[in-house]
mmCIF file of C-alpha atoms in Angstrom:
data_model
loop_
_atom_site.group_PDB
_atom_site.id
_atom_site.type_symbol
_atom_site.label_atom_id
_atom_site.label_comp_id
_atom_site.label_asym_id
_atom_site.label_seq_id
_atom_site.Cartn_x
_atom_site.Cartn_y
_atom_site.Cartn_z
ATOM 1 C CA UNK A 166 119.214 110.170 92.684
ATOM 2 C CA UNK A 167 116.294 112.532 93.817
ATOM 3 C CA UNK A 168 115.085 112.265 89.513
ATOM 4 C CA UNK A 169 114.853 108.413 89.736
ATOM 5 C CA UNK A 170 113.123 108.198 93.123
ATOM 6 C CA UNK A 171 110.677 110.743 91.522
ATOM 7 C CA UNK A 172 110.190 108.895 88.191
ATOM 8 C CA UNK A 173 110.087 105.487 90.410
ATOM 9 C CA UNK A 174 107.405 106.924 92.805
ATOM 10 C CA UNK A 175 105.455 108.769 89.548
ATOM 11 C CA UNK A 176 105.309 105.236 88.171
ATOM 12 C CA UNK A 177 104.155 103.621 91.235
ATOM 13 C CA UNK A 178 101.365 106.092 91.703
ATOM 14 C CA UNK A 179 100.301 106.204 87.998
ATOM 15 C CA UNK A 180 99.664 102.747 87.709
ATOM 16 C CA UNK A 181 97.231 102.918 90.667
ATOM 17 C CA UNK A 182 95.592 105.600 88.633
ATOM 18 C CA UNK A 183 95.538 103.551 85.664
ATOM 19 C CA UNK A 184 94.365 100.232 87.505
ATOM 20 C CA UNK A 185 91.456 102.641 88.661
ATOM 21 C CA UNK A 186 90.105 103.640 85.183
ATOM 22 C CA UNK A 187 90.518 100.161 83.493
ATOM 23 C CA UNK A 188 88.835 98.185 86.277
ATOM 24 C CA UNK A 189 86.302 98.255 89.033
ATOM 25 C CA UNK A 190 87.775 98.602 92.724
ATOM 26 C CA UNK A 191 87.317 99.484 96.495
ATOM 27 C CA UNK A 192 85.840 103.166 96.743
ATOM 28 C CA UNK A 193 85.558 105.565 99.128
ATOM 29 C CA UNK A 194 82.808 108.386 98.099
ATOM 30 C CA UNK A 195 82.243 111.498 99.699
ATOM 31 C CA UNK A 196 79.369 111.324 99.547
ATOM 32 C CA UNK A 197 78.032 107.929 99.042
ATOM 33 C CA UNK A 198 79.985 104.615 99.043
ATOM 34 C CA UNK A 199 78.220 103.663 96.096
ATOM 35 C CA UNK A 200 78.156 106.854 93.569
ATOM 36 C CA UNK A 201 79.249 105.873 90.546
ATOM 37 C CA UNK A 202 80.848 107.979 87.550
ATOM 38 C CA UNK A 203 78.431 110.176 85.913
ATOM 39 C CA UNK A 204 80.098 108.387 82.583
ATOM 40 C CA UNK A 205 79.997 105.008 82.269
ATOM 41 C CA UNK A 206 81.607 104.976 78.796
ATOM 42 C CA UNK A 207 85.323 105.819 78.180
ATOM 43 C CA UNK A 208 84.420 107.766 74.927
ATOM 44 C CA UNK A 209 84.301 111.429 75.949
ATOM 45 C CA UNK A 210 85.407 111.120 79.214
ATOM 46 C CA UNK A 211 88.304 113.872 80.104
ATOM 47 C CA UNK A 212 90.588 112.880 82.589
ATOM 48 C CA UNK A 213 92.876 116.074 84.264
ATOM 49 C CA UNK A 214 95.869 115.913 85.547
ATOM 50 C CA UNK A 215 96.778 119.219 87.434
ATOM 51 C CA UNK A 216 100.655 120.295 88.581
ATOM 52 C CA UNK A 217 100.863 119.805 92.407
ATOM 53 C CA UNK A 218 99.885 122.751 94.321
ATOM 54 C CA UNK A 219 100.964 121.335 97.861
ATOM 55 C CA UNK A 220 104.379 122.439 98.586
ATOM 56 C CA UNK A 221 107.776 120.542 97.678
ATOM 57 C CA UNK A 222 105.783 118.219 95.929
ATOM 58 C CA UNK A 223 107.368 116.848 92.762
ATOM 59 C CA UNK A 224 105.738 113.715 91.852
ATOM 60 C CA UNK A 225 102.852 113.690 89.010
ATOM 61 C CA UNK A 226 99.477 111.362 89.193
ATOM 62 C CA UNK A 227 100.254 110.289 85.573
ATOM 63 C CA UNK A 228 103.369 109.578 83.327
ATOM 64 C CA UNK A 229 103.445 109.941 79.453
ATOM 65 C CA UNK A 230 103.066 105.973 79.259
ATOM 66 C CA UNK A 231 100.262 106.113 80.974
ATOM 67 C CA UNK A 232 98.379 108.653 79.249
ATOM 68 C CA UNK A 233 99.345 106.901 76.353
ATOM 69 C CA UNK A 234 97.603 103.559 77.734
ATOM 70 C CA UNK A 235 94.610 105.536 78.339
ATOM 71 C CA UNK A 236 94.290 108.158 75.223
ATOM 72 C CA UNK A 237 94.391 104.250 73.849
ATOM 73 C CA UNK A 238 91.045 103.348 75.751
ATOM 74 C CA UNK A 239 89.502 106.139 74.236
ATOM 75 C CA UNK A 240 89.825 108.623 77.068
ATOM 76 C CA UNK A 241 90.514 112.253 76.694
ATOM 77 C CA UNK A 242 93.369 113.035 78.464
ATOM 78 C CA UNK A 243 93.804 116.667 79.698
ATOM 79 C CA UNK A 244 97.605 117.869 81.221
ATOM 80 C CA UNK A 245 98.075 121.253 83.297
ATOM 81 C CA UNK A 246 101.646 122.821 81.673
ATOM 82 C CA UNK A 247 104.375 122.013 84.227
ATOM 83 C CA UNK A 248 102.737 119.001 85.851
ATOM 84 C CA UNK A 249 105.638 116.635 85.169
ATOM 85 C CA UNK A 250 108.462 118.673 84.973
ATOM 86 C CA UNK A 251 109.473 118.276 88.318
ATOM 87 C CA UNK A 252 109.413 114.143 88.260
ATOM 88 C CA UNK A 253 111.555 114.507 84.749
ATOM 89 C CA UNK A 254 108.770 113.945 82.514
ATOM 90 C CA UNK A 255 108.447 117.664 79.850
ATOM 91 C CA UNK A 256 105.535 118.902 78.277
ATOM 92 C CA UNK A 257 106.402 118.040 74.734
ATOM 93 C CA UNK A 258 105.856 113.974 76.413
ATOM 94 C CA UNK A 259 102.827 113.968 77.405
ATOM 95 C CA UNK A 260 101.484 115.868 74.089
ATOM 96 C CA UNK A 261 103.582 113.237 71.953
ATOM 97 C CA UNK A 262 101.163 110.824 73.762
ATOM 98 C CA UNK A 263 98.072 112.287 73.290
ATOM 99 C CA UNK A 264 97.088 114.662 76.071
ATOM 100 C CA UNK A 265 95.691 118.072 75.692
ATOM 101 C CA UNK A 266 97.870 120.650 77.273
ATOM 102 C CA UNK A 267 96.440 123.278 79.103
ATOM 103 C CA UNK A 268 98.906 126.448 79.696
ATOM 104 C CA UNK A 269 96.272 128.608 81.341
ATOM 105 C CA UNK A 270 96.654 127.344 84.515
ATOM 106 C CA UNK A 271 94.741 125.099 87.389
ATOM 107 C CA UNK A 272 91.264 126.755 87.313
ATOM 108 C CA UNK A 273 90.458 125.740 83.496
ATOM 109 C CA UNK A 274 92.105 122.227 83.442
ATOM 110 C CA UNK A 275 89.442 121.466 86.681
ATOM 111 C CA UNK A 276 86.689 123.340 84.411
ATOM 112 C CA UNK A 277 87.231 121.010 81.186
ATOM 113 C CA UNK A 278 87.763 117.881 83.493
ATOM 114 C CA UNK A 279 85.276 115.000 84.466
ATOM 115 C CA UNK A 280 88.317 113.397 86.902
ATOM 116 C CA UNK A 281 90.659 114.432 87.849
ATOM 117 C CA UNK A 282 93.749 112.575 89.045
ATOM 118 C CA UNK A 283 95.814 114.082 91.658
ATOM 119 C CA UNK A 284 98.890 112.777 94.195
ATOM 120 C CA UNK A 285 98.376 114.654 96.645
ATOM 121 C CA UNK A 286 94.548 115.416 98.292
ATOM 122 C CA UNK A 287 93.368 119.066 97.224
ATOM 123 C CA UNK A 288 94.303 122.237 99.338
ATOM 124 C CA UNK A 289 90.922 123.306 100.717
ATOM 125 C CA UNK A 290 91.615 127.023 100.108
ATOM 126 C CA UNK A 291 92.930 126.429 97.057
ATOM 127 C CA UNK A 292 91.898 123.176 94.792
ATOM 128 C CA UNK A 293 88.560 122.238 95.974
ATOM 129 C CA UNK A 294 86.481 125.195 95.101
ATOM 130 C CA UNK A 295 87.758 124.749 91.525
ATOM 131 C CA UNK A 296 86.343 120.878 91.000
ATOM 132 C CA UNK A 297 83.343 120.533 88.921
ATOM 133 C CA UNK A 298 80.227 119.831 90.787
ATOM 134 C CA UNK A 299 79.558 116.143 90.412
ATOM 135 C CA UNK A 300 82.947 115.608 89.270
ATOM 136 C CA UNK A 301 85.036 112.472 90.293
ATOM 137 C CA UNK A 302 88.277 113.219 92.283
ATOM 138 C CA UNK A 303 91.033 109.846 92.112
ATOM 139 C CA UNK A 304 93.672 110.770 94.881
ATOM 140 C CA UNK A 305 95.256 110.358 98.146
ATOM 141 C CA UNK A 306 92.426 111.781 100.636
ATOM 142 C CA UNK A 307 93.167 110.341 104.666
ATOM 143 C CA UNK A 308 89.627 110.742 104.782
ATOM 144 C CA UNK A 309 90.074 109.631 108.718
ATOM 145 C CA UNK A 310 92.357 112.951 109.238
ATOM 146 C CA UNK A 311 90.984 115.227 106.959
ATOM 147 C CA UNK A 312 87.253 115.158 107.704
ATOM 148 C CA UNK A 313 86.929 119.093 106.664
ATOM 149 C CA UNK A 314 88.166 118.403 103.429
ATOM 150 C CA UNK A 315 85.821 115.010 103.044
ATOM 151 C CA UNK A 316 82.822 117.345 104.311
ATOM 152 C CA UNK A 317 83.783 120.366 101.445
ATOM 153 C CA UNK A 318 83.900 117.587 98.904
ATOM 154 C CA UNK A 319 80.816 116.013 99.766
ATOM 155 C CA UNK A 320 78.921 119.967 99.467
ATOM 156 C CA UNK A 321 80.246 119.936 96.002
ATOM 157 C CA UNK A 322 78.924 116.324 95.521
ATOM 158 C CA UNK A 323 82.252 115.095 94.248
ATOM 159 C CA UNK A 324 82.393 111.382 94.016
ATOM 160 C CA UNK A 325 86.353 110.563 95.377
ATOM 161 C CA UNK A 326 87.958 107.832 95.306
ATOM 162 C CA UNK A 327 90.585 107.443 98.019
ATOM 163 C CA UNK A 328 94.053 105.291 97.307
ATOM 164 C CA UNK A 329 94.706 105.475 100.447
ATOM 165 C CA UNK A 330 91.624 103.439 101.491
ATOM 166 C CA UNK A 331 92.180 100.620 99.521
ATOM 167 C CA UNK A 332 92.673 97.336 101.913
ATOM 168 C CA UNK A 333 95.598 95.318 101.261
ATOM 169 C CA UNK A 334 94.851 92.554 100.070
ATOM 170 C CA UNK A 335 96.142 90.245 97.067
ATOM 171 C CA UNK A 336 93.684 91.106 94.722
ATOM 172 C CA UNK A 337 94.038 95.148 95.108
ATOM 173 C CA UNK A 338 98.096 94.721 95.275
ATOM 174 C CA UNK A 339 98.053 96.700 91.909
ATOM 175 C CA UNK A 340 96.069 99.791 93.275
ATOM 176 C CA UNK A 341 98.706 99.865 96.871
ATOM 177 C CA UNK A 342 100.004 102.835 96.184
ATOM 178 C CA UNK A 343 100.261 103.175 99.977
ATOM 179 C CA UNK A 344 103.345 100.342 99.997
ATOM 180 C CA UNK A 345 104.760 101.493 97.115
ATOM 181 C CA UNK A 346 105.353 105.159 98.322
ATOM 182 C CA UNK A 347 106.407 103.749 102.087
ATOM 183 C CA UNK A 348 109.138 101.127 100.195
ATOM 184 C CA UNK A 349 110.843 104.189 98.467
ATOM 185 C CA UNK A 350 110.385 106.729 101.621
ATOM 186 C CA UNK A 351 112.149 103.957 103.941
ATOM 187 C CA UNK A 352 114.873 103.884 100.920
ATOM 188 C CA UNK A 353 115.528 107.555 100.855
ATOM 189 C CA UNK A 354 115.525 107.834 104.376
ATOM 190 C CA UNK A 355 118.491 106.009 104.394
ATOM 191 C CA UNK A 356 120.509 107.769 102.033
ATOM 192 C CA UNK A 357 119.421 111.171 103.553
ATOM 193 C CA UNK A 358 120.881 109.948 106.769
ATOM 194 C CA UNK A 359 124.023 108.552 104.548
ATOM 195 C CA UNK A 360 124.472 111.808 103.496
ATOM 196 C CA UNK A 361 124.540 113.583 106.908
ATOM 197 C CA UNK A 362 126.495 111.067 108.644
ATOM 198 C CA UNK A 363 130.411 111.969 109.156
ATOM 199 C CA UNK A 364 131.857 109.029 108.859
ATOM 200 C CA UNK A 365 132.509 105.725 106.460
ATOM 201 C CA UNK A 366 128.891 104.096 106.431
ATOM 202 C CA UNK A 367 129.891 100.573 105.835
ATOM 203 C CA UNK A 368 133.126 100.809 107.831
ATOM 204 C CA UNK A 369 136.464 100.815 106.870
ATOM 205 C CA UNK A 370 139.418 98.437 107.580
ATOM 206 C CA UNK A 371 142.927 100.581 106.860
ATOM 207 C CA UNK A 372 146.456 100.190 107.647
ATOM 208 C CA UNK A 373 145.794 102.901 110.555
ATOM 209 C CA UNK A 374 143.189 101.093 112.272
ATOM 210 C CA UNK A 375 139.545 99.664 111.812
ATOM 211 C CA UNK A 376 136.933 102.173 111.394
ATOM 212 C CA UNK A 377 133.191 100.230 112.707
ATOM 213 C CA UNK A 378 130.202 100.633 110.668
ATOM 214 C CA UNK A 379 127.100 103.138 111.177
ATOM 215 C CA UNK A 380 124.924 101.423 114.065
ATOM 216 C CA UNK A 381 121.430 102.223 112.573
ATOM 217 C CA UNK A 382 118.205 102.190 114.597
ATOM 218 C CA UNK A 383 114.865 101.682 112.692
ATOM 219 C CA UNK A 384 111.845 102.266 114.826
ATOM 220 C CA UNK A 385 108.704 101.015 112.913
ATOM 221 C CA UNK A 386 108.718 97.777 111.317
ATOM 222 C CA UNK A 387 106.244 98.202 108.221
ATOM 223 C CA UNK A 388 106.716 98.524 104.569
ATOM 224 C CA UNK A 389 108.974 102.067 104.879
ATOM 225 C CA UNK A 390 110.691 100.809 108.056
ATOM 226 C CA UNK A 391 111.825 97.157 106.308
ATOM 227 C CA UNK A 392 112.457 99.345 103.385
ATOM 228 C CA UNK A 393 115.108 101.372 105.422
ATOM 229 C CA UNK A 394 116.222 97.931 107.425
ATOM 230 C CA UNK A 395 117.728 96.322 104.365
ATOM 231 C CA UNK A 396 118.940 99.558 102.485
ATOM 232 C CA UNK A 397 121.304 100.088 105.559
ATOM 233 C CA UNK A 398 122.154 96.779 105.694
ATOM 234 C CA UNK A 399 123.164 96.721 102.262
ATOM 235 C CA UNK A 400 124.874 99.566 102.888
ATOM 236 C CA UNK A 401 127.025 98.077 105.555
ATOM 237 C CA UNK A 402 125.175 99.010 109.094
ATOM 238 C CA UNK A 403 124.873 97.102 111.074
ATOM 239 C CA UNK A 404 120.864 97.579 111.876
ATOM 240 C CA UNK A 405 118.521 97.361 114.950
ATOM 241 C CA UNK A 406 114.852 97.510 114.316
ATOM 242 C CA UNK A 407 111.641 97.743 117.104
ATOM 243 C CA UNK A 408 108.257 97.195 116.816
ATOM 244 C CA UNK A 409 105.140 96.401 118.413
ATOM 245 C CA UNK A 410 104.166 93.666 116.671
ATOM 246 C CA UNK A 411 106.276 90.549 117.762
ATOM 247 C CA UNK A 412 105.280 89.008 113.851
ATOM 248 C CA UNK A 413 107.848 91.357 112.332
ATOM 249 C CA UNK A 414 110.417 90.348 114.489
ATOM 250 C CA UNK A 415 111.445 87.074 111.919
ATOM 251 C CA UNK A 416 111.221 89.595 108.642
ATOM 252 C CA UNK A 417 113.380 92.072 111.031
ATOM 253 C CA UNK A 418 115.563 89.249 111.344
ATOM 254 C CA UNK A 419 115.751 87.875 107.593
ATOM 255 C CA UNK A 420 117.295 90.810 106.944
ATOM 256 C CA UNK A 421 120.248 90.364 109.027
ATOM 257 C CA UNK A 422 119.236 93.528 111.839
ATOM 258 C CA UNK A 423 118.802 92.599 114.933
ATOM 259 C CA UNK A 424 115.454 92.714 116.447
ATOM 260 C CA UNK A 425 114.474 94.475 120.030
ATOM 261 C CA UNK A 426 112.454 93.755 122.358
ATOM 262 C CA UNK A 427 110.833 95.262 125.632
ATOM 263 C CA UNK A 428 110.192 93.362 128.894
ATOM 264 C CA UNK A 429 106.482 93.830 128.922
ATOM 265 C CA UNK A 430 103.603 91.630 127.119
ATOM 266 C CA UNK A 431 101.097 93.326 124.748
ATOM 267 C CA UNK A 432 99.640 92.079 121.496
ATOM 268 C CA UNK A 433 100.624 95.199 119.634
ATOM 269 C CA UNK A 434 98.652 93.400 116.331
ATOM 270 C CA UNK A 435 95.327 95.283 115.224
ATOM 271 C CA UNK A 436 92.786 94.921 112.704
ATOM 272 C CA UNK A 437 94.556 93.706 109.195
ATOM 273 C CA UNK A 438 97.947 92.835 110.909
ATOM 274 C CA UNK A 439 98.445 96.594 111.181
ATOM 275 C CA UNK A 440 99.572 98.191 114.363
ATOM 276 C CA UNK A 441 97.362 99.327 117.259
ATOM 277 C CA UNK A 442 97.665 101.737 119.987
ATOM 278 C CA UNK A 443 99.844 100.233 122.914
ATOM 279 C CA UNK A 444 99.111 101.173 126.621
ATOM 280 C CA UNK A 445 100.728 103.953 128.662
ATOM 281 C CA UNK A 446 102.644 101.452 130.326
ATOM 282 C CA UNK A 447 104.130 99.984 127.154
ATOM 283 C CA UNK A 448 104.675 103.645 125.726
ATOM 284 C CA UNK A 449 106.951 103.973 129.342
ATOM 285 C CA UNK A 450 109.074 101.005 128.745
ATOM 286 C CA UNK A 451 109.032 101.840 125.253
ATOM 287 C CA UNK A 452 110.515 105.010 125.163
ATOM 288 C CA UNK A 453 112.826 103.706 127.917
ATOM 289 C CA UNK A 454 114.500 101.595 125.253
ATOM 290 C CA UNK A 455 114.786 104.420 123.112
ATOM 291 C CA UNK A 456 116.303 106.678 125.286
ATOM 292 C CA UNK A 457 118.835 104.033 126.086
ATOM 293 C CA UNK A 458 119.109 103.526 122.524
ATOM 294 C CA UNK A 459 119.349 106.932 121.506
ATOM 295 C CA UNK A 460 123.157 106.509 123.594
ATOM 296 C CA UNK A 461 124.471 103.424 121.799
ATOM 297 C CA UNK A 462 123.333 104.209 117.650
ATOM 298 C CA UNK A 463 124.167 106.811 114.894
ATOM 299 C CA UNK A 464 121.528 106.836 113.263
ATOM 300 C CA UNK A 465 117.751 107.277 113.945
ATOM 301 C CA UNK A 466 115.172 106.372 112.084
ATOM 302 C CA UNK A 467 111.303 106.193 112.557
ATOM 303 C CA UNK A 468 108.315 104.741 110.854
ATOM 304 C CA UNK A 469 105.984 103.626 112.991
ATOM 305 C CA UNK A 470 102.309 104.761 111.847
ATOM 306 C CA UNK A 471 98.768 103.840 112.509
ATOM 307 C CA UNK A 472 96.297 103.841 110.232
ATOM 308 C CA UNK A 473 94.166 107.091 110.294
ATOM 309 C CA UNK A 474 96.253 107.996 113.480
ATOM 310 C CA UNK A 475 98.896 111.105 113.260
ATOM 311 C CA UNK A 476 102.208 109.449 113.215
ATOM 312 C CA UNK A 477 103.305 109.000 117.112
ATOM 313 C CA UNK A 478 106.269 111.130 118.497
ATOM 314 C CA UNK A 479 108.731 108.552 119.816
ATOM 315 C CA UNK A 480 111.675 110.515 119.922
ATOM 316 C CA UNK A 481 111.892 112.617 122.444
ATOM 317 C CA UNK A 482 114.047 116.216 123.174
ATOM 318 C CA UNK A 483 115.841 114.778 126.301
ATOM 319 C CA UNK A 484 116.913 111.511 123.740
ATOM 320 C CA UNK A 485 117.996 113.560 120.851
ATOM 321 C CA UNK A 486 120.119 116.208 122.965
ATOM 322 C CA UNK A 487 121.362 113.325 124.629
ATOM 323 C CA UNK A 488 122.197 111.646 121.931
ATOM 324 C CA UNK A 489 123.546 114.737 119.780
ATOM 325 C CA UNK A 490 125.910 116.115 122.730
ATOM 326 C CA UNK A 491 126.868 112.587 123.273
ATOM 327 C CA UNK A 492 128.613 111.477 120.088
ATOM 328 C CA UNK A 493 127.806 114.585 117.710
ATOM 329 C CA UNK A 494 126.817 112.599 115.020
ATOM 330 C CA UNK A 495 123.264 111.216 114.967
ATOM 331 C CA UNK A 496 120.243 111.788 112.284
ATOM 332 C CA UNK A 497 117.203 111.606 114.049
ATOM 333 C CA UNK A 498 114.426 111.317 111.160
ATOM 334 C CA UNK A 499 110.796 112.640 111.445
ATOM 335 C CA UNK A 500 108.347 109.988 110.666
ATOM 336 C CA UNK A 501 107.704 108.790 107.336
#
């Protein structure tokens, strides 16, 4: 299970990557929003891809396939050893479809490399020292949260361009590798919790007596937390879902979870039909319904985010003891 959701996610990440070199797009630049490559032509233009140094990461900015695509377009495509192991995808692949393999480690892919494609953003102490000056970096950045590792990039006048800023909208759907990567984490989180919860997930009906299905509680009602709304629903729960934003309430619904509501008005749409902050007052009645949630459900799981916001803490100590010493079964999930 954990090899396909790594293949899927490498996919859905690689042909962001690929969108990115074939076409022009949205760019965020470190240090101006309109630097450019240094090479405007494809011919000659080496294009690293360096094994994840950020920990427990398994997932790989580019597949074989895709380096095939590209060694096709006439880039130069340069693979650290090791890089896809982890997502399934050997060595002998990606040299089979034309990259360069480099077995002497991080610091002399990043030397031979004009971009460099990464998942993850690069560990200050680690990755960024070893980017070519005036290099372009294609990756996952949270420029909003991570405004050291913008300012170190900008010193070492890389030009990056950040997945994660690309707006969603129809026309940049193929670069979203934002949505992508929140559909399979609200998947997985549901088969984590599966796999921790003691009981039949769907419910059983036996000679001895009925057995009732997992009551699931999805807080967050975005790509990752519809995502884990209709995996437990076609798992059998039977699913509650919250959010802030009373428009989710009829895809909450389509999906056959019931859809919960708090006895206070707030718009709780921002800016690009994303959520916003609430007030303290709606955080009170808000995590009054949780806590009287937290009683009632097996399983917990949370999603809610706001752009370039850490993830809010909506689950509180005094709800999950409460709700562990209560029934002894619950899965109370970190955000996603």
């Amino acid at each position: 299970m954990e090899a396909i959701l790594l293949r899927q996610g490498a996919y859905c990440v690689n042909r962001c990557f690929r969108g990115f070199l074939k076409t022009s797009c949205v760019r965020f630049a470190a240090t101006t929003a309109t630097a450019t490559f240094s090479k405007t032509r494809s011919e000659g233009l080496r294009i690293g891809v360096p094994k994840e140094m950020f920990p427990n990461e398994k997932r790989v900015s580019l597949t074989p396939n895709a380096v095939k695509t590209l060694t096709g377009k006439g880039f130069s495509l340069i693979v650290q050893a090791g890089a896809g192991v982890s997502a399934q995808y050997p060595d002998s692949d990606y040299v089979k479809a034309g990259a360069k393999l480099i077995e002497s480690g991080a610091k002399d892919l990043y030397a031979q490399s004009d971009v460099v494609l990464k998942v993850r953003s690069p560990l200050i102490d680690k990755e960024v020292n070893l980017l070519n000056t005036n290099s372009t970096l294609i990756s996952m950045v949270y420029p909003a949260q991570n405004k050291e590792l913008v300012d170190k990039l900008a010193e070492r006048k890389i030009t990056l361009l950040a997945l994660d800023c690309i707006p969603r909208i129809s026309r940049a759907q193929a670069f979203d590798v934002l949505s992508s990567m929140a559909n399979i984490a609200g998947y997985k989180a549901v088969i984590e919790a599966a796999s921790h919860y003691s009981n039949f997930f769907a419910g059983q009906i036996t000679a001895a007596g009925r057995i009732p299905p997992a009551k699931v509680l999805v807080v967050g009602g975005g790509v990752a937390g519809l995502s884990a709304v209709a995996t437990a629903r076609g798992l059998g729960a039977t699913v509650r879902a919250f959010d802030t934003r009373e428009a989710v309430r009829e895809q909450v619904e389509s999906l056959g979870a019931e859809f919960l509501t708090i006895q206070f008005k707030e718009a709780g749409e921002g800016g690009g039909g994303y959520a916003k902050e609430m007030s303290k007052e709606f955080l009170d009645a808000e995590m009054a319904l949780f806590a009287k949630q937290a009683k009632e459900v097996d399983i917990i799981i949370t999603s809610a985010l706001i752009p370039g916001k850490p993830a809010p803490k909506l689950i509180t100590k005094v709800s999950t003891s409460y709700t562990f010493v209560h029934a002894h079964r619950r899965v109370s999930g970190s955000p996603i």
